[in-house]
């Protein structure tokens, strides 16, 4: 083989003797004979300067004579020999950084025998600490773990090396399941305690994207100037999102479902969404997706014989008197029953809501040729009596409106020359103010009356 990518450790100057790598290969331990120092290096960065800067002095051991060999054992621990000593030191958690590696000095007695610097020399690559079984490697789904050997198993501690998942990065279950945060490679670590001792194992799992990312969304697409819309994300297999709303008050977003996206100018606008999952992305751009309409110019109310109307049809109407909505007044016209300020709130075909101009209306009385002396109206619980004088035969329409402008009765009558009396029975009018309109088809006579 060829030795490649060598890294020099210039800080070792006092007779290095022992060297061992942790089970994961991420930590390096070196003992020095001259200064009796045990030091640790963190190799995880794969950067020479960073590795050299990571040196940590674990201990200066004065009870071992001079320090000798370091050796990784089948139990996952690293043992340290001395010169002419009856004990060994042990690094209990060699993959932990700094003092967390848990060095125990003179903790393993040799039973009357002595160590002279060395330990058994063998290839640690063949040490099988634990056999980990894994099932499932699709990103977004659970990966299930277990140990091949469970005989005498007392407890386990799993570290999925997936720190983004927070507390879910760890488990003490014998058969845990973990959903990895990225489609990538993860070296899972387990420490298992058996009746025979504690052992450490590692397994590298490759989490892959099994399904493609597909971007998708929907929203209300027809808006009025100054209104807002909410977007519903319909993407498949996405994790993070980048939105673009050119022309909106908020032009970008990384929310999953952006809300309150407002448009203040009329026009047609594109919307774009990029859905990501860590390895893949998909972009969806819908040109002209949002249509923003400006409301029309406020129309002017037309007043004809105390009936208000507009020259154009709209989708909905709500009439207002003195700035307050009139209950039930939702027709395209409104019969005025009292003096004051009138307007109407309109909704056009684009869903835009706006107001007409306000009109100051005074209820008036027109003349009908042939009727003299006006109208006399008498109301009681059983009937409504209308008296009037004509000089000819007339065809007249009698219409009664309540205070909200709603038509409650209409009838057509033929009158004779002279005094006329019309009796309307069975109207069942509620108490309140009413307006009587009498029309010959050209003009209207208006008379207010009250049902008490």
CSV table of C-alpha atoms in Angstrom, one decimal:
chain,number,residue,atom,x,y,z
A,1,UNK,CA,0.0,0.0,0.0
A,2,UNK,CA,0.9,3.7,-0.3
A,3,UNK,CA,0.9,5.9,2.7
A,4,UNK,CA,-1.1,9.0,1.8
A,5,UNK,CA,-2.2,12.3,3.4
A,6,UNK,CA,0.3,12.2,6.3
A,7,UNK,CA,-0.2,14.7,9.1
A,8,UNK,CA,2.7,15.6,11.4
A,9,UNK,CA,2.2,16.2,15.1
A,10,UNK,CA,5.1,18.6,15.9
A,11,UNK,CA,4.1,19.1,19.5
A,12,UNK,CA,5.4,15.7,20.6
A,13,UNK,CA,9.0,16.2,21.7
A,14,UNK,CA,9.5,13.9,24.7
A,15,UNK,CA,9.9,10.4,23.4
A,16,UNK,CA,6.5,9.2,22.3
A,17,UNK,CA,6.0,5.5,23.0
A,18,UNK,CA,2.4,4.2,22.9
A,19,UNK,CA,-0.2,5.0,20.2
A,20,UNK,CA,-3.9,3.9,19.8
A,21,UNK,CA,-7.0,4.9,17.9
A,22,UNK,CA,-10.4,4.9,19.5
A,23,UNK,CA,-13.0,2.4,18.1
A,24,UNK,CA,-14.5,4.9,15.7
A,25,UNK,CA,-11.1,6.1,14.5
A,26,UNK,CA,-11.9,9.7,15.4
A,27,UNK,CA,-9.6,10.0,18.5
A,28,UNK,CA,-5.9,9.4,18.7
A,29,UNK,CA,-4.0,8.7,22.0
A,30,UNK,CA,-0.2,9.0,22.5
A,31,UNK,CA,1.8,8.3,25.6
A,32,UNK,CA,5.3,9.8,26.1
A,33,UNK,CA,8.1,8.1,27.9
A,34,UNK,CA,10.0,11.2,28.8
A,35,UNK,CA,7.3,13.3,30.3
A,36,UNK,CA,4.8,10.6,31.3
A,37,UNK,CA,2.0,12.5,29.5
A,38,UNK,CA,-1.1,10.9,28.0
A,39,UNK,CA,-2.6,13.2,25.3
A,40,UNK,CA,-5.6,13.0,23.0
A,41,UNK,CA,-6.2,14.4,19.5
A,42,UNK,CA,-9.5,14.9,17.7
A,43,UNK,CA,-9.2,13.6,14.1
A,44,UNK,CA,-12.7,14.2,13.0
A,45,UNK,CA,-11.9,17.4,11.1
A,46,UNK,CA,-9.4,15.8,8.7
A,47,UNK,CA,-7.5,19.1,8.8
A,48,UNK,CA,-3.9,19.2,9.9
A,49,UNK,CA,-4.0,22.6,11.6
A,50,UNK,CA,-7.3,21.7,13.4
A,51,UNK,CA,-6.0,18.3,14.5
A,52,UNK,CA,-2.8,19.8,15.9
A,53,UNK,CA,-4.8,22.5,17.7
A,54,UNK,CA,-7.1,19.8,19.3
A,55,UNK,CA,-4.4,18.2,21.5
A,56,UNK,CA,-5.7,17.7,25.0
A,57,UNK,CA,-3.5,16.6,27.9
A,58,UNK,CA,-5.5,13.8,29.6
A,59,UNK,CA,-3.1,13.2,32.5
A,60,UNK,CA,0.5,13.4,33.7
A,61,UNK,CA,0.9,10.0,35.2
A,62,UNK,CA,3.6,9.7,37.9
A,63,UNK,CA,2.6,6.3,39.3
A,64,UNK,CA,3.6,4.1,36.3
A,65,UNK,CA,7.4,4.6,36.2
A,66,UNK,CA,7.6,5.6,32.6
A,67,UNK,CA,4.6,5.3,30.2
A,68,UNK,CA,4.6,2.5,27.7
A,69,UNK,CA,2.3,1.0,25.1
A,70,UNK,CA,-1.4,1.8,24.4
A,71,UNK,CA,-3.7,-0.9,23.1
A,72,UNK,CA,-7.3,-1.0,22.0
A,73,UNK,CA,-9.0,-4.1,23.5
A,74,UNK,CA,-12.0,-6.2,22.4
A,75,UNK,CA,-14.1,-4.5,25.2
A,76,UNK,CA,-13.8,-1.2,23.4
A,77,UNK,CA,-11.4,0.3,26.0
A,78,UNK,CA,-7.8,1.4,25.6
A,79,UNK,CA,-5.2,0.1,28.0
A,80,UNK,CA,-1.9,1.8,29.0
A,81,UNK,CA,1.2,-0.1,30.3
A,82,UNK,CA,4.0,1.3,32.3
A,83,UNK,CA,7.6,0.2,33.1
A,84,UNK,CA,7.9,-2.4,35.9
A,85,UNK,CA,4.4,-1.7,37.2
A,86,UNK,CA,1.9,-4.2,38.7
A,87,UNK,CA,-1.1,-2.3,37.2
A,88,UNK,CA,-2.5,-1.0,33.9
A,89,UNK,CA,-4.3,2.2,33.3
A,90,UNK,CA,-7.5,2.1,31.2
A,91,UNK,CA,-9.4,4.7,29.1
A,92,UNK,CA,-13.0,3.6,29.6
A,93,UNK,CA,-14.7,5.8,26.9
A,94,UNK,CA,-12.0,6.4,24.3
A,95,UNK,CA,-14.4,8.1,21.8
A,96,UNK,CA,-15.3,10.8,24.2
A,97,UNK,CA,-13.5,14.1,24.1
A,98,UNK,CA,-11.2,15.4,26.8
A,99,UNK,CA,-11.8,14.3,30.4
A,100,UNK,CA,-15.0,12.5,29.3
A,101,UNK,CA,-12.8,9.7,28.0
A,102,UNK,CA,-12.8,8.6,31.7
A,103,UNK,CA,-9.1,7.6,32.4
A,104,UNK,CA,-8.7,5.2,35.3
A,105,UNK,CA,-5.1,5.2,36.6
A,106,UNK,CA,-3.7,1.9,38.0
A,107,UNK,CA,-7.1,0.4,37.9
A,108,UNK,CA,-6.3,-3.0,36.4
A,109,UNK,CA,-4.2,-5.2,38.7
A,110,UNK,CA,-2.0,-7.8,37.0
A,111,UNK,CA,-2.3,-10.3,39.8
A,112,UNK,CA,1.3,-10.3,41.0
A,113,UNK,CA,2.8,-9.9,37.5
A,114,UNK,CA,4.4,-6.9,36.1
A,115,UNK,CA,4.2,-4.8,32.9
A,116,UNK,CA,7.4,-3.8,31.1
A,117,UNK,CA,6.2,-1.1,28.6
A,118,UNK,CA,4.6,-3.5,26.1
A,119,UNK,CA,1.1,-5.0,25.5
A,120,UNK,CA,0.1,-7.8,23.1
A,121,UNK,CA,0.6,-6.6,19.6
A,122,UNK,CA,-2.3,-7.5,17.2
A,123,UNK,CA,-4.4,-5.8,14.5
A,124,UNK,CA,-7.4,-4.2,16.1
A,125,UNK,CA,-9.3,-4.0,12.8
A,126,UNK,CA,-10.4,-7.6,13.5
A,127,UNK,CA,-12.0,-6.7,16.8
A,128,UNK,CA,-15.8,-7.2,16.5
A,129,UNK,CA,-17.2,-5.1,19.3
A,130,UNK,CA,-20.9,-5.5,18.5
A,131,UNK,CA,-22.9,-6.4,15.5
A,132,UNK,CA,-25.6,-3.8,14.7
A,133,UNK,CA,-28.5,-4.7,12.5
A,134,UNK,CA,-30.3,-1.9,10.6
A,135,UNK,CA,-33.5,-2.1,8.5
A,136,UNK,CA,-34.7,0.8,6.3
A,137,UNK,CA,-32.7,3.6,4.7
A,138,UNK,CA,-35.3,5.8,3.0
A,139,UNK,CA,-35.1,9.5,3.9
A,140,UNK,CA,-38.2,10.6,5.8
A,141,UNK,CA,-39.0,7.0,7.0
A,142,UNK,CA,-37.9,5.3,10.2
A,143,UNK,CA,-34.7,3.2,10.3
A,144,UNK,CA,-34.9,0.3,12.8
A,145,UNK,CA,-31.9,-0.9,14.8
A,146,UNK,CA,-31.1,-3.9,16.9
A,147,UNK,CA,-28.2,-6.0,18.2
A,148,UNK,CA,-27.4,-9.4,16.7
A,149,UNK,CA,-26.4,-10.7,20.1
A,150,UNK,CA,-29.0,-10.1,22.9
A,151,UNK,CA,-28.0,-13.0,25.3
A,152,UNK,CA,-27.2,-11.5,28.6
A,153,UNK,CA,-28.0,-8.0,27.4
A,154,UNK,CA,-28.7,-5.7,30.4
A,155,UNK,CA,-28.9,-2.2,28.9
A,156,UNK,CA,-28.0,-0.2,25.7
A,157,UNK,CA,-27.3,3.4,24.9
A,158,UNK,CA,-27.7,4.5,21.2
A,159,UNK,CA,-26.2,7.6,19.6
A,160,UNK,CA,-27.4,8.1,16.1
A,161,UNK,CA,-24.9,10.9,15.4
A,162,UNK,CA,-27.8,13.1,14.1
A,163,UNK,CA,-27.6,16.1,16.5
A,164,UNK,CA,-30.2,18.1,14.5
A,165,UNK,CA,-32.9,15.8,15.9
A,166,UNK,CA,-32.2,16.9,19.5
A,167,UNK,CA,-33.4,14.5,22.1
A,168,UNK,CA,-34.4,12.0,19.5
A,169,UNK,CA,-30.7,11.6,18.7
A,170,UNK,CA,-30.4,9.2,21.6
A,171,UNK,CA,-32.3,6.0,22.7
A,172,UNK,CA,-32.0,3.4,25.4
A,173,UNK,CA,-34.4,1.0,23.7
A,174,UNK,CA,-33.2,-2.5,22.7
A,175,UNK,CA,-34.9,-2.0,19.3
A,176,UNK,CA,-35.0,1.7,18.6
A,177,UNK,CA,-36.3,3.5,15.4
A,178,UNK,CA,-34.9,6.8,14.2
A,179,UNK,CA,-35.9,9.2,11.4
A,180,UNK,CA,-32.7,10.8,10.2
A,181,UNK,CA,-32.7,14.6,9.4
A,182,UNK,CA,-30.9,14.4,6.1
A,183,UNK,CA,-30.2,12.0,3.2
A,184,UNK,CA,-26.6,11.3,4.1
A,185,UNK,CA,-24.2,8.9,5.8
A,186,UNK,CA,-24.4,8.5,9.6
A,187,UNK,CA,-22.1,6.4,11.8
A,188,UNK,CA,-24.4,5.1,14.5
A,189,UNK,CA,-22.8,4.2,17.9
A,190,UNK,CA,-24.1,1.9,20.5
A,191,UNK,CA,-22.8,1.0,24.0
A,192,UNK,CA,-24.2,-2.2,25.3
A,193,UNK,CA,-23.8,-3.7,28.8
A,194,UNK,CA,-24.0,-7.5,29.1
A,195,UNK,CA,-23.5,-9.7,32.1
A,196,UNK,CA,-20.0,-10.2,30.7
A,197,UNK,CA,-19.1,-6.5,30.4
A,198,UNK,CA,-19.7,-3.3,28.4
A,199,UNK,CA,-19.0,-3.1,24.7
A,200,UNK,CA,-19.2,-0.5,22.0
A,201,UNK,CA,-20.2,-0.9,18.3
A,202,UNK,CA,-20.5,1.3,15.2
A,203,UNK,CA,-22.4,1.0,12.0
A,204,UNK,CA,-22.4,3.5,9.1
A,205,UNK,CA,-25.9,3.7,7.5
A,206,UNK,CA,-26.5,5.5,4.2
A,207,UNK,CA,-29.8,7.3,4.2
A,208,UNK,CA,-31.0,7.9,0.6
A,209,UNK,CA,-33.8,9.8,-1.1
A,210,UNK,CA,-36.3,7.1,-2.2
A,211,UNK,CA,-38.9,9.5,-3.6
A,212,UNK,CA,-38.5,12.6,-5.8
A,213,UNK,CA,-39.4,16.0,-4.6
A,214,UNK,CA,-42.4,17.6,-6.3
A,215,UNK,CA,-43.2,21.3,-5.7
A,216,UNK,CA,-46.9,22.3,-5.6
A,217,UNK,CA,-49.2,24.9,-4.1
A,218,UNK,CA,-52.6,26.6,-4.3
A,219,UNK,CA,-54.1,29.9,-3.2
A,220,UNK,CA,-57.0,32.3,-4.0
A,221,UNK,CA,-55.9,33.8,-7.3
A,222,UNK,CA,-58.4,36.6,-7.8
A,223,UNK,CA,-57.8,39.5,-5.5
A,224,UNK,CA,-58.6,43.2,-5.2
A,225,UNK,CA,-56.1,45.9,-4.6
A,226,UNK,CA,-55.0,46.0,-1.0
A,227,UNK,CA,-56.2,42.4,-0.2
A,228,UNK,CA,-54.2,39.4,0.8
A,229,UNK,CA,-54.1,35.7,0.2
A,230,UNK,CA,-52.8,32.6,2.0
A,231,UNK,CA,-50.8,29.8,0.2
A,232,UNK,CA,-51.2,26.1,0.9
A,233,UNK,CA,-48.1,24.0,0.2
A,234,UNK,CA,-49.0,20.8,-1.7
A,235,UNK,CA,-45.4,19.7,-2.3
A,236,UNK,CA,-44.4,16.1,-2.0
A,237,UNK,CA,-41.2,14.9,-0.1
A,238,UNK,CA,-40.1,18.5,0.6
A,239,UNK,CA,-38.4,19.6,3.8
A,240,UNK,CA,-37.5,23.3,3.3
A,241,UNK,CA,-39.1,25.8,0.9
A,242,UNK,CA,-38.2,29.0,-0.9
A,243,UNK,CA,-41.1,31.2,-2.1
A,244,UNK,CA,-41.0,34.2,-4.5
A,245,UNK,CA,-43.9,36.6,-4.8
A,246,UNK,CA,-42.9,39.4,-7.2
A,247,UNK,CA,-45.2,42.4,-7.0
A,248,UNK,CA,-46.4,41.5,-3.5
A,249,UNK,CA,-45.7,43.6,-0.3
A,250,UNK,CA,-43.8,40.5,0.9
A,251,UNK,CA,-41.7,39.3,-2.0
A,252,UNK,CA,-40.0,36.2,-0.4
A,253,UNK,CA,-40.7,33.6,2.3
A,254,UNK,CA,-39.3,30.4,3.7
A,255,UNK,CA,-42.5,29.4,5.5
A,256,UNK,CA,-44.1,26.1,4.7
A,257,UNK,CA,-47.5,27.8,4.2
A,258,UNK,CA,-47.1,31.5,3.8
A,259,UNK,CA,-50.0,33.6,5.0
A,260,UNK,CA,-51.0,37.3,4.5
A,261,UNK,CA,-49.3,37.8,1.1
A,262,UNK,CA,-50.8,41.2,0.1
A,263,UNK,CA,-50.9,43.0,-3.2
A,264,UNK,CA,-51.3,46.8,-3.4
A,265,UNK,CA,-51.2,47.4,-7.1
A,266,UNK,CA,-53.5,46.1,-9.9
A,267,UNK,CA,-51.9,43.6,-12.2
A,268,UNK,CA,-51.0,40.0,-13.0
A,269,UNK,CA,-48.2,38.4,-10.9
A,270,UNK,CA,-46.1,35.2,-11.0
A,271,UNK,CA,-45.5,32.9,-8.1
A,272,UNK,CA,-42.5,30.5,-7.7
A,273,UNK,CA,-41.8,27.8,-5.1
A,274,UNK,CA,-38.6,25.8,-4.7
A,275,UNK,CA,-39.0,22.6,-2.6
A,276,UNK,CA,-35.8,21.1,-1.1
A,277,UNK,CA,-35.1,17.9,0.8
A,278,UNK,CA,-31.4,18.1,1.3
A,279,UNK,CA,-30.3,16.3,-1.8
A,280,UNK,CA,-32.9,17.2,-4.4
A,281,UNK,CA,-35.0,20.2,-5.3
A,282,UNK,CA,-37.9,21.0,-7.6
A,283,UNK,CA,-39.1,24.4,-8.8
A,284,UNK,CA,-42.6,25.3,-9.8
A,285,UNK,CA,-43.3,28.7,-11.4
A,286,UNK,CA,-46.8,29.7,-12.4
A,287,UNK,CA,-46.8,32.8,-14.6
A,288,UNK,CA,-49.7,35.2,-14.1
A,289,UNK,CA,-51.0,33.1,-11.2
A,290,UNK,CA,-52.3,36.0,-9.2
A,291,UNK,CA,-54.8,38.5,-10.7
A,292,UNK,CA,-55.2,41.8,-8.8
A,293,UNK,CA,-58.1,44.1,-9.8
A,294,UNK,CA,-58.7,47.7,-9.0
A,295,UNK,CA,-62.2,48.6,-7.9
A,296,UNK,CA,-64.2,50.8,-10.4
A,297,UNK,CA,-64.8,54.4,-9.8
A,298,UNK,CA,-67.5,54.9,-7.2
A,299,UNK,CA,-70.8,55.2,-9.1
A,300,UNK,CA,-73.5,57.9,-8.6
A,301,UNK,CA,-76.9,56.9,-7.2
A,302,UNK,CA,-79.9,57.8,-9.4
A,303,UNK,CA,-83.0,59.0,-7.5
A,304,UNK,CA,-86.3,58.6,-9.4
A,305,UNK,CA,-89.5,59.3,-7.5
A,306,UNK,CA,-87.7,58.4,-4.2
A,307,UNK,CA,-86.3,55.1,-5.5
A,308,UNK,CA,-82.6,54.8,-5.6
A,309,UNK,CA,-80.8,52.7,-8.2
A,310,UNK,CA,-77.7,52.4,-10.3
A,311,UNK,CA,-77.2,52.3,-14.1
A,312,UNK,CA,-75.0,49.1,-13.9
A,313,UNK,CA,-75.6,45.7,-12.4
A,314,UNK,CA,-73.4,44.3,-9.6
A,315,UNK,CA,-73.1,40.9,-7.9
A,316,UNK,CA,-74.3,42.1,-4.5
A,317,UNK,CA,-75.8,45.2,-2.8
A,318,UNK,CA,-76.0,46.4,0.8
A,319,UNK,CA,-77.7,49.8,1.3
A,320,UNK,CA,-76.6,52.2,4.0
A,321,UNK,CA,-78.5,55.0,5.7
A,322,UNK,CA,-76.5,57.6,7.7
A,323,UNK,CA,-73.4,55.4,7.5
A,324,UNK,CA,-75.1,52.3,9.0
A,325,UNK,CA,-76.2,49.2,7.0
A,326,UNK,CA,-80.0,48.9,6.5
A,327,UNK,CA,-81.1,45.4,7.6
A,328,UNK,CA,-82.4,43.4,4.7
A,329,UNK,CA,-81.8,46.1,2.1
A,330,UNK,CA,-79.9,44.0,-0.4
A,331,UNK,CA,-81.8,44.6,-3.7
A,332,UNK,CA,-80.5,46.5,-6.7
A,333,UNK,CA,-82.8,49.4,-5.8
A,334,UNK,CA,-84.0,51.0,-2.6
A,335,UNK,CA,-87.2,53.0,-1.8
A,336,UNK,CA,-86.4,56.0,0.3
A,337,UNK,CA,-88.7,56.5,3.3
A,338,UNK,CA,-86.9,59.3,5.2
A,339,UNK,CA,-84.6,62.2,4.5
A,340,UNK,CA,-80.9,61.6,5.0
A,341,UNK,CA,-77.6,60.3,3.5
A,342,UNK,CA,-77.7,57.1,1.5
A,343,UNK,CA,-75.1,54.9,-0.1
A,344,UNK,CA,-74.7,51.3,-1.2
A,345,UNK,CA,-71.8,48.8,-0.8
A,346,UNK,CA,-71.3,46.9,-4.0
A,347,UNK,CA,-69.4,43.7,-5.0
A,348,UNK,CA,-68.4,43.4,-8.6
A,349,UNK,CA,-67.7,40.3,-10.8
A,350,UNK,CA,-64.1,40.2,-9.6
A,351,UNK,CA,-65.1,40.0,-5.9
A,352,UNK,CA,-64.0,43.6,-5.2
A,353,UNK,CA,-66.1,45.4,-2.6
A,354,UNK,CA,-66.5,49.2,-2.8
A,355,UNK,CA,-69.0,52.0,-2.0
A,356,UNK,CA,-71.1,54.3,-4.2
A,357,UNK,CA,-71.0,58.0,-3.7
A,358,UNK,CA,-73.1,59.2,-0.9
A,359,UNK,CA,-76.3,61.0,-1.8
A,360,UNK,CA,-78.4,63.4,0.4
A,361,UNK,CA,-82.0,62.5,-0.3
A,362,UNK,CA,-85.1,64.5,0.7
A,363,UNK,CA,-88.3,62.6,0.3
A,364,UNK,CA,-90.6,64.5,-2.1
A,365,UNK,CA,-94.1,64.4,-3.5
A,366,UNK,CA,-94.9,64.6,-7.2
A,367,UNK,CA,-98.2,65.4,-8.8
A,368,UNK,CA,-100.4,62.9,-10.7
A,369,UNK,CA,-102.7,64.6,-13.3
A,370,UNK,CA,-106.3,64.1,-12.3
A,371,UNK,CA,-105.8,63.7,-8.5
A,372,UNK,CA,-106.6,66.7,-6.4
A,373,UNK,CA,-106.1,67.4,-2.8
A,374,UNK,CA,-103.5,64.7,-2.2
A,375,UNK,CA,-104.0,61.5,-0.3
A,376,UNK,CA,-105.5,60.7,3.1
A,377,UNK,CA,-104.4,57.5,4.8
A,378,UNK,CA,-106.0,55.9,7.8
A,379,UNK,CA,-104.4,52.8,9.4
A,380,UNK,CA,-106.0,50.6,12.1
A,381,UNK,CA,-105.5,46.9,13.1
A,382,UNK,CA,-107.9,45.5,10.6
A,383,UNK,CA,-107.5,47.6,7.4
A,384,UNK,CA,-105.8,50.5,5.6
A,385,UNK,CA,-108.1,53.2,4.2
A,386,UNK,CA,-106.9,55.4,1.4
A,387,UNK,CA,-109.1,58.4,0.3
A,388,UNK,CA,-108.5,60.7,-2.7
A,389,UNK,CA,-110.3,62.9,-5.2
A,390,UNK,CA,-110.1,62.5,-9.0
A,391,UNK,CA,-111.6,64.3,-11.9
A,392,UNK,CA,-111.4,61.3,-14.3
A,393,UNK,CA,-111.0,57.6,-14.5
A,394,UNK,CA,-107.4,56.4,-13.7
A,395,UNK,CA,-105.4,53.2,-13.6
A,396,UNK,CA,-103.3,53.5,-10.4
A,397,UNK,CA,-100.7,51.3,-8.7
A,398,UNK,CA,-100.7,51.3,-4.9
A,399,UNK,CA,-97.4,50.2,-3.3
A,400,UNK,CA,-96.5,50.1,0.5
A,401,UNK,CA,-92.9,50.0,1.7
A,402,UNK,CA,-91.7,49.5,5.3
A,403,UNK,CA,-89.1,51.7,6.9
A,404,UNK,CA,-86.3,49.6,5.5
A,405,UNK,CA,-87.5,50.1,1.9
A,406,UNK,CA,-89.0,46.6,1.5
A,407,UNK,CA,-92.1,46.2,-0.5
A,408,UNK,CA,-94.9,44.7,1.7
A,409,UNK,CA,-97.9,45.2,-0.6
A,410,UNK,CA,-98.8,46.2,-4.2
A,411,UNK,CA,-102.0,46.3,-6.1
A,412,UNK,CA,-103.5,47.9,-9.2
A,413,UNK,CA,-106.8,49.7,-8.9
A,414,UNK,CA,-109.2,51.5,-11.4
A,415,UNK,CA,-110.7,54.7,-10.0
A,416,UNK,CA,-113.8,56.7,-11.0
A,417,UNK,CA,-114.1,60.4,-11.2
A,418,UNK,CA,-115.0,61.9,-7.9
A,419,UNK,CA,-114.3,60.8,-4.3
A,420,UNK,CA,-112.6,57.4,-4.1
A,421,UNK,CA,-112.0,55.2,-1.0
A,422,UNK,CA,-109.7,52.2,-1.2
A,423,UNK,CA,-109.9,49.7,1.7
A,424,UNK,CA,-107.0,47.3,2.0
A,425,UNK,CA,-107.7,44.5,4.4
A,426,UNK,CA,-105.6,41.6,5.8
A,427,UNK,CA,-102.3,43.3,5.4
A,428,UNK,CA,-101.2,42.4,9.0
A,429,UNK,CA,-98.8,45.3,9.1
A,430,UNK,CA,-96.5,45.4,12.1
A,431,UNK,CA,-96.3,48.6,14.2
A,432,UNK,CA,-94.0,51.1,12.6
A,433,UNK,CA,-93.5,53.7,9.9
A,434,UNK,CA,-94.6,53.0,6.3
A,435,UNK,CA,-94.6,54.8,2.9
A,436,UNK,CA,-97.4,54.7,0.4
A,437,UNK,CA,-96.5,55.2,-3.3
A,438,UNK,CA,-99.4,55.8,-5.7
A,439,UNK,CA,-98.3,55.8,-9.4
A,440,UNK,CA,-100.0,56.3,-12.7
A,441,UNK,CA,-97.0,54.9,-14.5
A,442,UNK,CA,-95.4,58.4,-15.0
A,443,UNK,CA,-95.5,60.1,-11.6
A,444,UNK,CA,-95.7,59.1,-8.0
A,445,UNK,CA,-97.6,60.5,-5.0
A,446,UNK,CA,-95.9,59.7,-1.7
A,447,UNK,CA,-97.6,59.6,1.7
A,448,UNK,CA,-96.1,58.4,5.0
A,449,UNK,CA,-98.3,56.7,7.6
A,450,UNK,CA,-97.8,54.9,10.8
A,451,UNK,CA,-99.3,51.6,12.1
A,452,UNK,CA,-99.7,52.0,15.8
